[in-house]
XYZ file of C-alpha atoms in Angstrom:
151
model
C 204.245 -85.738 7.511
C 205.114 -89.262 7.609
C 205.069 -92.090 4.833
C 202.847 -94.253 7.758
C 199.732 -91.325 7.726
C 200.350 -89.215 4.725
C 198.073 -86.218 5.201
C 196.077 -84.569 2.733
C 196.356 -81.444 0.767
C 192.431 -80.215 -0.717
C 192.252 -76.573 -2.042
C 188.855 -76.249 -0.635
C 189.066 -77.841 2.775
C 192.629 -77.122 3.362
C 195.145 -79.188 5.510
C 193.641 -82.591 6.884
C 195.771 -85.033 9.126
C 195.214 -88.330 11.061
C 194.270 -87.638 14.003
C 196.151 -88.107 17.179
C 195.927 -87.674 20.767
C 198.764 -87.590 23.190
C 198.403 -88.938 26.765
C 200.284 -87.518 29.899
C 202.315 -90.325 29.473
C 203.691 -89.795 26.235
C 201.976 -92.306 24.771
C 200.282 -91.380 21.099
C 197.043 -92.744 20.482
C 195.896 -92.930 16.336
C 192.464 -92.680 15.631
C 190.384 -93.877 12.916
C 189.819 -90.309 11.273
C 191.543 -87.412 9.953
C 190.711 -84.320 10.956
C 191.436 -80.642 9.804
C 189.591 -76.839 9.983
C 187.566 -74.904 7.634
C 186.626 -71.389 8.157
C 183.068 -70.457 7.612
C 181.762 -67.094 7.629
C 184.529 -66.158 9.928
C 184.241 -69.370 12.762
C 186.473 -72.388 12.498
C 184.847 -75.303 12.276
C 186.046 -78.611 13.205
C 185.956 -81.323 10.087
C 186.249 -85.426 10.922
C 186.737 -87.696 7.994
C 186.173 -91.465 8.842
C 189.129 -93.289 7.737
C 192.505 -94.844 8.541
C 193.658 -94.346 4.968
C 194.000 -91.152 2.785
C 192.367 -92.847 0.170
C 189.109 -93.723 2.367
C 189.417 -90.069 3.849
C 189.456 -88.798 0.294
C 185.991 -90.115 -0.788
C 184.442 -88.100 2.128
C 185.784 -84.399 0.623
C 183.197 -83.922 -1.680
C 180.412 -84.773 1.160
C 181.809 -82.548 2.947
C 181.895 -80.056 0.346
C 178.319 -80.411 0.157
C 177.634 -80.364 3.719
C 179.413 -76.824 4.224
C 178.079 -75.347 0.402
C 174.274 -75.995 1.850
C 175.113 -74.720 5.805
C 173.215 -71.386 5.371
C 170.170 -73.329 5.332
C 171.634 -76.507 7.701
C 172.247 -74.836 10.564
C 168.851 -73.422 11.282
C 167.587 -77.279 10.448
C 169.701 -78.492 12.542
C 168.801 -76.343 15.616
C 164.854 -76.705 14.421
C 165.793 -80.672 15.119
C 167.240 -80.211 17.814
C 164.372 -78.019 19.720
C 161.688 -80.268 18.080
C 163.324 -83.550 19.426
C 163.753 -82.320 22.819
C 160.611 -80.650 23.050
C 157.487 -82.002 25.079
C 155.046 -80.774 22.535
C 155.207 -78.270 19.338
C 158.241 -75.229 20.368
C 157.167 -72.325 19.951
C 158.950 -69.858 17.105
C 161.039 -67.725 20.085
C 162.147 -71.302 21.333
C 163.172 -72.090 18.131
C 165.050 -68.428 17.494
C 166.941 -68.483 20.495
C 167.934 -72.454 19.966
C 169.278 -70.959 16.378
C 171.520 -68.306 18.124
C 172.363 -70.057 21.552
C 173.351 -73.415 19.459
C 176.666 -72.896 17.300
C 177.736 -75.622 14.872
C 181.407 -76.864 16.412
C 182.052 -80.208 13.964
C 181.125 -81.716 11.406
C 181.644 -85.342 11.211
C 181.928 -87.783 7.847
C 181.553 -91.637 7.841
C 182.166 -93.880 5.483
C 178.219 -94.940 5.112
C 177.631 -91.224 3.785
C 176.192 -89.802 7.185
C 176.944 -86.661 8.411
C 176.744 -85.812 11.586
C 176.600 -81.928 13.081
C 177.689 -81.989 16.477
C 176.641 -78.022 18.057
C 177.490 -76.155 21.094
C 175.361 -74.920 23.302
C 177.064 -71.539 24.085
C 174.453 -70.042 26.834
C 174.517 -73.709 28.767
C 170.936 -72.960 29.059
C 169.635 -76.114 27.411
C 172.076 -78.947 27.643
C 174.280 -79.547 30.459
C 178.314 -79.054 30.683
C 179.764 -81.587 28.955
C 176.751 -82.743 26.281
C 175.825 -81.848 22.973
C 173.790 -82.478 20.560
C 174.265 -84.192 17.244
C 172.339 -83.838 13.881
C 172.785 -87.074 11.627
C 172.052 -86.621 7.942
C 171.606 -89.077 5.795
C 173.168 -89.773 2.372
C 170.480 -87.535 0.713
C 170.756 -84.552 3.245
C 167.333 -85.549 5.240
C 168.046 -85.676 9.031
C 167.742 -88.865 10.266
C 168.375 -89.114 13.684
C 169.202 -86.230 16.812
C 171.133 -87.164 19.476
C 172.558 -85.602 22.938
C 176.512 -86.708 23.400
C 178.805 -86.308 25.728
């Protein structure tokens, strides 16, 4: 830990540290989150708080809180979005079933604005390519908002 990026200690979300990336150079890049684990029903998930301070970081736990207290019922949601988005008419229910298996949730992703964003992984690489995902934004009052594809 260093007095520059401090990290933060919550009983609930555990360990969560600016995050970093080193290049093959050596170089350290610092980016504008911090970034930590949670376990959740036995998978690790990935957690991004938007901030450069541990004070702006802070104000995102109990978002996130939220966010992982309602993911029983997120997840399938989120992989309902995702199919209906994508879809060239109404999916049928298997299409939706095997998006909610075939689609994991990998991150979950706080900004400052109160968004959320799920970012999943398609583990069969049946319906997005290598390298894309999709993304389920929710807004401050848990509606989704917007579904994405990143890469």
């Amino acid at each position: 830990m260093s007095n520059e990026h401090p990290i933060i200690d919550d009983p609930e979300l555990g360990v969560l540290a600016r995050a970093t990336t080193e290049l093959s150079d050596g170089t350290v890049l610092t980016h504008d989150w911090y970034a930590g684990t949670a376990t959740v029903d036995g998978a690790e998930l990935e957690l991004m708080l938007e901030g450069t301070t541990v004070d702006e970081a802070r104000a995102l736990i109990p978002r996130v809180r939220e966010t992982l207290s309602a993911l029983a019922s997120l997840r399938r949601l989120a992989t309902d979005a995702v199919v209906t988005a994508f879809s060239p008419g109404s999916p049928e229910p298997a299409e939706l079933d095997a998006a909610a298996s075939d689609l994991t949730l990998e991150t979950i992703e706080a900004s400052e604005d109160g968004t959320i964003v799920l970012h999943l992984t398609d583990t069969c690489g049946a319906h997005f390519p290598e390298g894309y995902w999709p993304a389920v934004h929710l807004g401050r009052d848990g509606q989704i908002t917007q579904v994405t594809v990143e890469s």
